[in-house]
């Protein structure tokens, strides 16, 4: 494992590349933000929405939302721009009380909303299959988050779909997708966190084509013919995790009083009890944690030093999301023992080594 000299992420993180100077592409892209003319970016956004506001349509845009701080930020900004949005949620089977409260608050800002619930039996089977095949429980989640809104926009002829930040820009990506404001077919395949798979790839005796209909890929040709665009709002309005949270908080969003659910923030990854499983599996496969992701964001934004981040990491240690693991196991119908067994199947032997006592250790780990 090679760690970035500026932040604390390793080259094992998907799409993270470390240059010959020892700096990762996520840190470089963040530095480049200071060179962007954000006034011109906003002008470009206004150019995109100006003709849309003249179209005879029920909704100017569709906003995928969870009730989290980013979706609250998206709604606030779109309303400020004078857009009439339809909001849509994929209802995670792990949605908790706080997540529902924050979603209700978002709706109170003044938007129409669809809460899309997928057959929980199908969702349970799909999550388990994804866990067993790739060690990635969130493949169904990401397919739903991206595909359902785009397909609904296509059916209802809504001209604009507004997503939040471009993860390729914020967490490491190639130049083509980092500098683009469009969520395209190629972006979705590379950065949609689905192992490059589509719903049709999961058809089996356990999951039929009709079972997986909610997850199906968009008809990109239809979208193109209708002129429907999917954009990242963070390309036009400078996105920062703290700025997004403060905007959401000002508009009624609630953070966790108990402290962070996963990572270092008490205002992210809080609406769903299954998201922590997705992050937990990164430890086995890539040798990094959500803490390291979050701390690296703080380093890039010059809110903490790298040394301070390492001290926090060492002090916090490894926090296993035991309660959420139990909830997940109950939902997909496996025992805790089987859960651990599947996790071990995906332990990356290129970075993990056993010591003389039989304990697993990461060679050359950052602390």
Short mmCIF file of C-alpha atoms in Angstrom, two decimals:
data_model
loop_
_atom_site.label_atom_id
_atom_site.label_comp_id
_atom_site.label_asym_id
_atom_site.label_seq_id
_atom_site.Cartn_x
_atom_site.Cartn_y
_atom_site.Cartn_z
CA UNK A 1 0.00 0.00 0.00
CA UNK A 2 1.18 3.49 -0.90
CA UNK A 3 -0.39 6.43 0.90
CA UNK A 4 -0.87 9.94 -0.43
CA UNK A 5 1.64 12.35 1.12
CA UNK A 6 -0.99 15.04 1.54
CA UNK A 7 -4.10 13.15 2.71
CA UNK A 8 -4.17 9.70 4.33
CA UNK A 9 -5.74 7.55 1.61
CA UNK A 10 -4.01 4.59 -0.07
CA UNK A 11 -3.67 3.70 -3.74
CA UNK A 12 -5.90 0.69 -3.06
CA UNK A 13 -8.94 3.00 -2.98
CA UNK A 14 -10.88 2.56 -6.25
CA UNK A 15 -10.11 5.31 -8.81
CA UNK A 16 -7.49 6.92 -6.56
CA UNK A 17 -4.20 7.43 -8.39
CA UNK A 18 -1.02 8.67 -6.72
CA UNK A 19 1.34 10.76 -8.84
CA UNK A 20 5.12 10.45 -9.01
CA UNK A 21 5.22 13.32 -6.49
CA UNK A 22 3.22 11.21 -4.02
CA UNK A 23 0.00 13.26 -4.21
CA UNK A 24 -3.31 11.62 -5.09
CA UNK A 25 -5.65 12.81 -7.84
CA UNK A 26 -8.39 13.67 -5.32
CA UNK A 27 -6.03 16.13 -3.58
CA UNK A 28 -4.89 17.57 -6.92
CA UNK A 29 -8.48 18.02 -8.11
CA UNK A 30 -9.35 19.76 -4.84
CA UNK A 31 -6.43 22.16 -5.27
CA UNK A 32 -7.60 22.90 -8.81
CA UNK A 33 -10.94 24.07 -7.44
CA UNK A 34 -9.24 27.30 -6.38
CA UNK A 35 -8.45 28.01 -10.04
CA UNK A 36 -12.05 27.59 -11.20
CA UNK A 37 -14.04 30.70 -12.09
CA UNK A 38 -17.16 29.87 -10.09
CA UNK A 39 -18.94 32.99 -11.34
CA UNK A 40 -18.67 31.69 -14.90
CA UNK A 41 -19.74 28.22 -13.78
CA UNK A 42 -22.94 29.66 -12.28
CA UNK A 43 -23.55 31.63 -15.48
CA UNK A 44 -23.34 28.35 -17.39
CA UNK A 45 -25.89 26.80 -15.01
CA UNK A 46 -28.25 29.74 -15.60
CA UNK A 47 -27.82 29.26 -19.36
CA UNK A 48 -28.88 25.62 -18.98
CA UNK A 49 -31.97 26.34 -16.89
CA UNK A 50 -33.15 29.51 -18.71
CA UNK A 51 -34.74 27.69 -21.68
CA UNK A 52 -36.03 24.92 -19.37
CA UNK A 53 -38.08 27.44 -17.38
CA UNK A 54 -39.83 28.45 -20.64
CA UNK A 55 -40.90 24.88 -21.48
CA UNK A 56 -44.55 23.96 -20.94
CA UNK A 57 -43.87 21.21 -18.40
CA UNK A 58 -45.20 20.12 -15.02
CA UNK A 59 -41.71 20.09 -13.50
CA UNK A 60 -38.53 21.89 -14.49
CA UNK A 61 -36.30 19.32 -12.84
CA UNK A 62 -36.19 16.08 -10.91
CA UNK A 63 -34.02 15.88 -7.79
CA UNK A 64 -33.03 12.48 -6.33
CA UNK A 65 -33.19 12.90 -2.54
CA UNK A 66 -32.68 10.88 0.62
CA UNK A 67 -33.31 13.62 3.14
CA UNK A 68 -29.57 13.85 3.78
CA UNK A 69 -27.64 17.10 3.95
CA UNK A 70 -26.66 17.04 0.26
CA UNK A 71 -30.17 16.43 -1.05
CA UNK A 72 -31.44 19.21 1.22
CA UNK A 73 -28.73 21.49 -0.24
CA UNK A 74 -29.78 20.51 -3.79
CA UNK A 75 -33.43 21.34 -3.11
CA UNK A 76 -32.59 24.68 -1.45
CA UNK A 77 -30.36 25.75 -4.36
CA UNK A 78 -32.86 24.66 -7.03
CA UNK A 79 -35.67 26.56 -5.32
CA UNK A 80 -33.42 29.65 -5.12
CA UNK A 81 -32.91 29.34 -8.89
CA UNK A 82 -36.67 29.50 -9.39
CA UNK A 83 -37.07 25.90 -10.52
CA UNK A 84 -40.17 23.78 -9.91
CA UNK A 85 -38.75 20.39 -8.81
CA UNK A 86 -40.15 16.93 -8.38
CA UNK A 87 -38.15 15.07 -5.74
CA UNK A 88 -37.80 11.30 -5.65
CA UNK A 89 -36.39 8.88 -3.09
CA UNK A 90 -35.46 5.26 -3.32
CA UNK A 91 -36.71 4.09 0.07
CA UNK A 92 -33.83 2.16 1.57
CA UNK A 93 -34.95 -0.85 3.65
CA UNK A 94 -32.57 0.51 6.27
CA UNK A 95 -34.17 3.95 6.55
CA UNK A 96 -34.20 4.97 10.21
CA UNK A 97 -36.23 7.44 12.27
CA UNK A 98 -33.80 10.31 11.81
CA UNK A 99 -33.65 9.67 8.08
CA UNK A 100 -37.46 9.90 7.87
CA UNK A 101 -37.48 13.09 9.96
CA UNK A 102 -34.95 14.75 7.67
CA UNK A 103 -36.84 13.62 4.57
CA UNK A 104 -40.06 15.09 6.00
CA UNK A 105 -38.19 18.32 6.68
CA UNK A 106 -36.91 18.44 3.12
CA UNK A 107 -40.46 18.07 1.79
CA UNK A 108 -41.62 20.89 4.06
CA UNK A 109 -39.37 23.24 2.06
CA UNK A 110 -42.09 23.08 -0.61
CA UNK A 111 -41.64 20.23 -3.12
CA UNK A 112 -43.64 17.36 -4.59
CA UNK A 113 -42.22 13.93 -3.81
CA UNK A 114 -42.27 10.26 -4.80
CA UNK A 115 -41.05 7.66 -2.29
CA UNK A 116 -40.15 4.58 -4.35
CA UNK A 117 -40.22 1.31 -2.40
CA UNK A 118 -38.82 -1.82 -4.03
CA UNK A 119 -40.21 -5.25 -3.14
CA UNK A 120 -38.26 -6.03 0.08
CA UNK A 121 -38.03 -9.73 -0.79
CA UNK A 122 -36.30 -8.87 -4.06
CA UNK A 123 -34.10 -6.30 -2.36
CA UNK A 124 -33.04 -8.80 0.30
CA UNK A 125 -32.12 -11.43 -2.30
CA UNK A 126 -30.26 -8.91 -4.47
CA UNK A 127 -28.25 -7.50 -1.56
CA UNK A 128 -27.22 -10.98 -0.47
CA UNK A 129 -26.21 -11.99 -3.99
CA UNK A 130 -24.13 -8.81 -4.38
CA UNK A 131 -22.53 -9.43 -0.99
CA UNK A 132 -21.63 -13.00 -1.90
CA UNK A 133 -20.37 -12.24 -5.41
CA UNK A 134 -18.47 -8.97 -4.92
CA UNK A 135 -18.42 -8.29 -1.18
CA UNK A 136 -20.47 -5.20 -2.05
CA UNK A 137 -23.86 -4.97 -0.34
CA UNK A 138 -24.63 -1.54 -1.86
CA UNK A 139 -24.76 -2.52 -5.53
CA UNK A 140 -28.60 -2.61 -5.42
CA UNK A 141 -28.59 0.70 -3.56
CA UNK A 142 -26.48 2.48 -6.16
CA UNK A 143 -28.46 1.02 -9.07
CA UNK A 144 -31.65 2.28 -7.45
CA UNK A 145 -30.23 5.71 -6.55
CA UNK A 146 -29.13 6.43 -10.10
CA UNK A 147 -31.47 4.48 -12.37
CA UNK A 148 -34.89 5.05 -10.78
CA UNK A 149 -34.74 8.89 -10.98
CA UNK A 150 -33.39 8.87 -14.55
CA UNK A 151 -36.08 6.43 -15.71
CA UNK A 152 -38.83 8.45 -14.00
CA UNK A 153 -37.58 11.66 -15.64
CA UNK A 154 -37.69 9.88 -19.00
CA UNK A 155 -41.26 8.64 -18.43
CA UNK A 156 -42.52 12.04 -17.22
CA UNK A 157 -40.49 14.07 -19.76
CA UNK A 158 -38.77 16.13 -17.08
CA UNK A 159 -35.96 18.00 -18.88
CA UNK A 160 -33.36 18.16 -16.09
CA UNK A 161 -32.13 15.76 -13.38
CA UNK A 162 -30.07 17.39 -10.63
CA UNK A 163 -27.58 15.28 -8.66
CA UNK A 164 -25.22 16.66 -5.99
CA UNK A 165 -21.44 16.44 -6.14
CA UNK A 166 -19.46 14.66 -8.85
CA UNK A 167 -17.75 11.84 -6.94
CA UNK A 168 -15.12 11.54 -9.70
CA UNK A 169 -14.02 15.08 -8.89
CA UNK A 170 -14.29 14.87 -5.11
CA UNK A 171 -12.81 11.41 -4.45
CA UNK A 172 -10.56 10.63 -7.40
CA UNK A 173 -11.28 10.13 -11.07
CA UNK A 174 -10.03 10.51 -14.63
CA UNK A 175 -9.91 13.88 -16.39
CA UNK A 176 -12.79 13.09 -18.76
CA UNK A 177 -15.30 12.46 -15.98
CA UNK A 178 -13.82 14.83 -13.40
CA UNK A 179 -14.28 17.88 -15.63
CA UNK A 180 -17.72 16.93 -16.95
CA UNK A 181 -20.97 18.25 -15.52
CA UNK A 182 -23.04 15.49 -17.12
CA UNK A 183 -23.94 12.20 -15.49
CA UNK A 184 -23.50 10.04 -18.59
CA UNK A 185 -23.66 6.35 -19.43
CA UNK A 186 -19.85 6.08 -19.24
CA UNK A 187 -19.74 7.97 -15.91
CA UNK A 188 -22.37 5.67 -14.43
CA UNK A 189 -20.51 2.54 -15.53
CA UNK A 190 -17.22 3.70 -14.01
CA UNK A 191 -18.33 5.64 -10.92
CA UNK A 192 -21.79 4.24 -10.19
CA UNK A 193 -20.34 1.71 -7.67
CA UNK A 194 -22.00 -1.30 -9.32
CA UNK A 195 -18.85 -3.23 -10.30
CA UNK A 196 -19.70 -2.24 -13.88
CA UNK A 197 -22.83 -4.42 -13.80
CA UNK A 198 -26.39 -3.68 -14.88
CA UNK A 199 -29.67 -5.17 -13.68
CA UNK A 200 -29.72 -7.63 -16.59
CA UNK A 201 -26.42 -9.10 -15.36
CA UNK A 202 -28.15 -10.25 -12.16
CA UNK A 203 -30.97 -12.22 -13.76
CA UNK A 204 -30.95 -15.76 -12.37
CA UNK A 205 -33.22 -18.46 -10.95
CA UNK A 206 -33.41 -16.37 -7.77
CA UNK A 207 -33.93 -13.00 -9.45
CA UNK A 208 -36.03 -12.72 -12.62
CA UNK A 209 -35.98 -9.90 -15.15
CA UNK A 210 -39.33 -8.68 -13.78
CA UNK A 211 -38.00 -8.82 -10.20
CA UNK A 212 -35.22 -6.42 -11.19
CA UNK A 213 -37.35 -3.99 -13.21
CA UNK A 214 -36.83 -1.12 -10.71
CA UNK A 215 -33.06 -1.37 -11.19
CA UNK A 216 -33.03 -1.40 -14.99
CA UNK A 217 -30.63 0.88 -16.85
CA UNK A 218 -31.87 4.09 -18.46
CA UNK A 219 -32.70 4.31 -22.16
CA UNK A 220 -29.92 6.75 -22.99
CA UNK A 221 -31.10 7.13 -26.59
CA UNK A 222 -34.56 8.16 -25.41
CA UNK A 223 -33.03 10.71 -23.02
CA UNK A 224 -30.88 12.12 -25.82
CA UNK A 225 -33.82 12.38 -28.22
CA UNK A 226 -35.89 14.21 -25.60
CA UNK A 227 -32.98 16.49 -24.62
CA UNK A 228 -33.10 15.34 -21.00
CA UNK A 229 -29.89 16.16 -19.12
CA UNK A 230 -28.55 14.75 -15.85
CA UNK A 231 -26.13 17.17 -14.21
CA UNK A 232 -24.00 17.54 -11.08
CA UNK A 233 -24.93 20.71 -9.21
CA UNK A 234 -21.50 20.63 -7.55
CA UNK A 235 -19.89 21.34 -10.93
CA UNK A 236 -21.55 24.77 -11.06
CA UNK A 237 -21.82 25.70 -7.37
CA UNK A 238 -18.72 24.97 -5.31
CA UNK A 239 -19.48 21.92 -3.20
CA UNK A 240 -17.94 21.46 0.22
CA UNK A 241 -19.14 18.96 2.80
CA UNK A 242 -19.32 21.57 5.59
CA UNK A 243 -20.96 24.21 3.41
CA UNK A 244 -23.56 21.69 2.31
CA UNK A 245 -24.26 20.75 5.94
CA UNK A 246 -24.56 24.37 7.12
CA UNK A 247 -27.07 25.13 4.34
CA UNK A 248 -29.08 22.03 5.27
CA UNK A 249 -28.92 22.83 9.00
CA UNK A 250 -30.14 26.37 8.36
CA UNK A 251 -33.13 24.82 6.61
CA UNK A 252 -34.10 22.38 9.38
CA UNK A 253 -31.82 19.39 8.79
CA UNK A 254 -30.92 17.45 11.97
CA UNK A 255 -27.52 15.86 12.68
CA UNK A 256 -27.07 12.86 14.99
CA UNK A 257 -27.00 13.88 18.66
CA UNK A 258 -25.16 10.63 19.51
CA UNK A 259 -22.22 11.56 17.31
CA UNK A 260 -21.08 9.97 14.04
CA UNK A 261 -22.77 6.78 12.87
CA UNK A 262 -19.77 5.96 10.68
CA UNK A 263 -16.72 8.11 9.91
CA UNK A 264 -16.04 11.38 11.74
CA UNK A 265 -19.12 13.44 10.84
CA UNK A 266 -22.40 13.38 12.72
CA UNK A 267 -24.22 14.71 9.65
CA UNK A 268 -23.32 12.18 6.92
CA UNK A 269 -24.30 8.54 6.38
CA UNK A 270 -26.99 8.91 9.04
CA UNK A 271 -30.31 8.19 7.31
CA UNK A 272 -29.78 4.47 6.56
CA UNK A 273 -28.66 1.69 8.92
CA UNK A 274 -27.15 -0.37 6.08
CA UNK A 275 -24.70 2.19 4.65
CA UNK A 276 -22.19 1.36 7.39
CA UNK A 277 -21.93 -2.20 5.99
CA UNK A 278 -20.90 -0.79 2.62
CA UNK A 279 -18.13 1.22 4.28
CA UNK A 280 -17.09 -1.63 6.60
CA UNK A 281 -16.28 -3.91 3.67
CA UNK A 282 -13.69 -1.42 2.37
CA UNK A 283 -11.49 -2.45 5.30
CA UNK A 284 -11.24 -6.03 4.03
CA UNK A 285 -10.96 -5.23 0.32
CA UNK A 286 -8.89 -2.04 0.29
CA UNK A 287 -7.44 -1.55 3.77
CA UNK A 288 -9.02 1.84 4.52
CA UNK A 289 -12.02 3.06 6.51
CA UNK A 290 -14.69 5.76 6.31
CA UNK A 291 -12.73 7.65 8.97
CA UNK A 292 -9.80 7.88 6.55
CA UNK A 293 -12.08 9.13 3.77
CA UNK A 294 -13.59 11.82 6.00
CA UNK A 295 -10.29 12.91 7.54
CA UNK A 296 -8.79 13.28 4.07
CA UNK A 297 -11.60 15.68 3.13
CA UNK A 298 -10.74 17.77 6.20
CA UNK A 299 -7.03 17.78 5.27
CA UNK A 300 -7.77 18.88 1.68
CA UNK A 301 -9.91 21.73 2.95
CA UNK A 302 -7.15 22.81 5.35
CA UNK A 303 -9.28 22.32 8.44
CA UNK A 304 -6.84 19.86 10.03
CA UNK A 305 -3.23 18.85 9.44
CA UNK A 306 -2.17 15.41 8.25
CA UNK A 307 -0.46 14.76 11.61
CA UNK A 308 -3.65 15.69 13.47
CA UNK A 309 -5.65 13.35 11.23
CA UNK A 310 -3.31 10.45 12.01
CA UNK A 311 -3.62 11.10 15.76
CA UNK A 312 -7.43 11.05 15.46
CA UNK A 313 -7.28 7.83 13.45
CA UNK A 314 -5.07 6.17 16.01
CA UNK A 315 -7.19 7.32 18.93
CA UNK A 316 -10.49 6.21 17.38
CA UNK A 317 -9.28 2.78 16.38
CA UNK A 318 -11.46 0.45 14.36
CA UNK A 319 -15.18 0.86 15.03
CA UNK A 320 -17.10 -2.24 13.94
CA UNK A 321 -20.78 -1.38 13.20
CA UNK A 322 -22.06 -4.36 15.17
CA UNK A 323 -25.69 -3.22 15.60
CA UNK A 324 -26.03 -2.45 11.89
CA UNK A 325 -24.42 -5.78 10.96
CA UNK A 326 -27.08 -7.56 13.05
CA UNK A 327 -29.86 -5.61 11.29
CA UNK A 328 -28.37 -6.41 7.89
CA UNK A 329 -28.04 -10.12 8.67
CA UNK A 330 -31.67 -10.24 9.79
CA UNK A 331 -32.82 -8.51 6.59
CA UNK A 332 -30.94 -10.82 4.19
CA UNK A 333 -31.48 -13.94 6.32
CA UNK A 334 -27.96 -15.00 7.31
CA UNK A 335 -26.18 -15.57 10.62
CA UNK A 336 -23.42 -13.37 12.02
CA UNK A 337 -21.04 -16.29 11.51
CA UNK A 338 -21.92 -16.45 7.82
CA UNK A 339 -21.53 -12.68 7.52
CA UNK A 340 -17.98 -12.89 8.90
CA UNK A 341 -17.20 -15.82 6.62
CA UNK A 342 -18.25 -13.87 3.53
CA UNK A 343 -16.25 -10.82 4.66
CA UNK A 344 -13.16 -13.01 5.03
CA UNK A 345 -13.64 -14.31 1.50
CA UNK A 346 -12.96 -10.78 0.25
CA UNK A 347 -9.95 -10.00 2.43
CA UNK A 348 -7.30 -8.72 0.04
CA UNK A 349 -4.30 -11.03 0.50
CA UNK A 350 -2.09 -8.61 -1.45
CA UNK A 351 -2.18 -6.20 1.48
CA UNK A 352 -3.23 -8.34 4.46
CA UNK A 353 -0.70 -10.74 6.06
CA UNK A 354 -1.02 -13.07 9.03
CA UNK A 355 1.51 -12.81 11.85
CA UNK A 356 2.95 -15.72 13.84
CA UNK A 357 -0.07 -15.63 16.17
CA UNK A 358 -2.53 -15.93 13.29
CA UNK A 359 -3.70 -12.31 13.45
CA UNK A 360 -4.27 -10.32 10.26
CA UNK A 361 -2.18 -7.17 9.78
CA UNK A 362 -1.84 -4.61 7.03
CA UNK A 363 1.73 -4.40 5.80
CA UNK A 364 3.10 -0.83 5.75
CA UNK A 365 -0.13 0.60 7.17
CA UNK A 366 -0.20 4.35 7.80
CA UNK A 367 -0.36 3.97 11.62
#
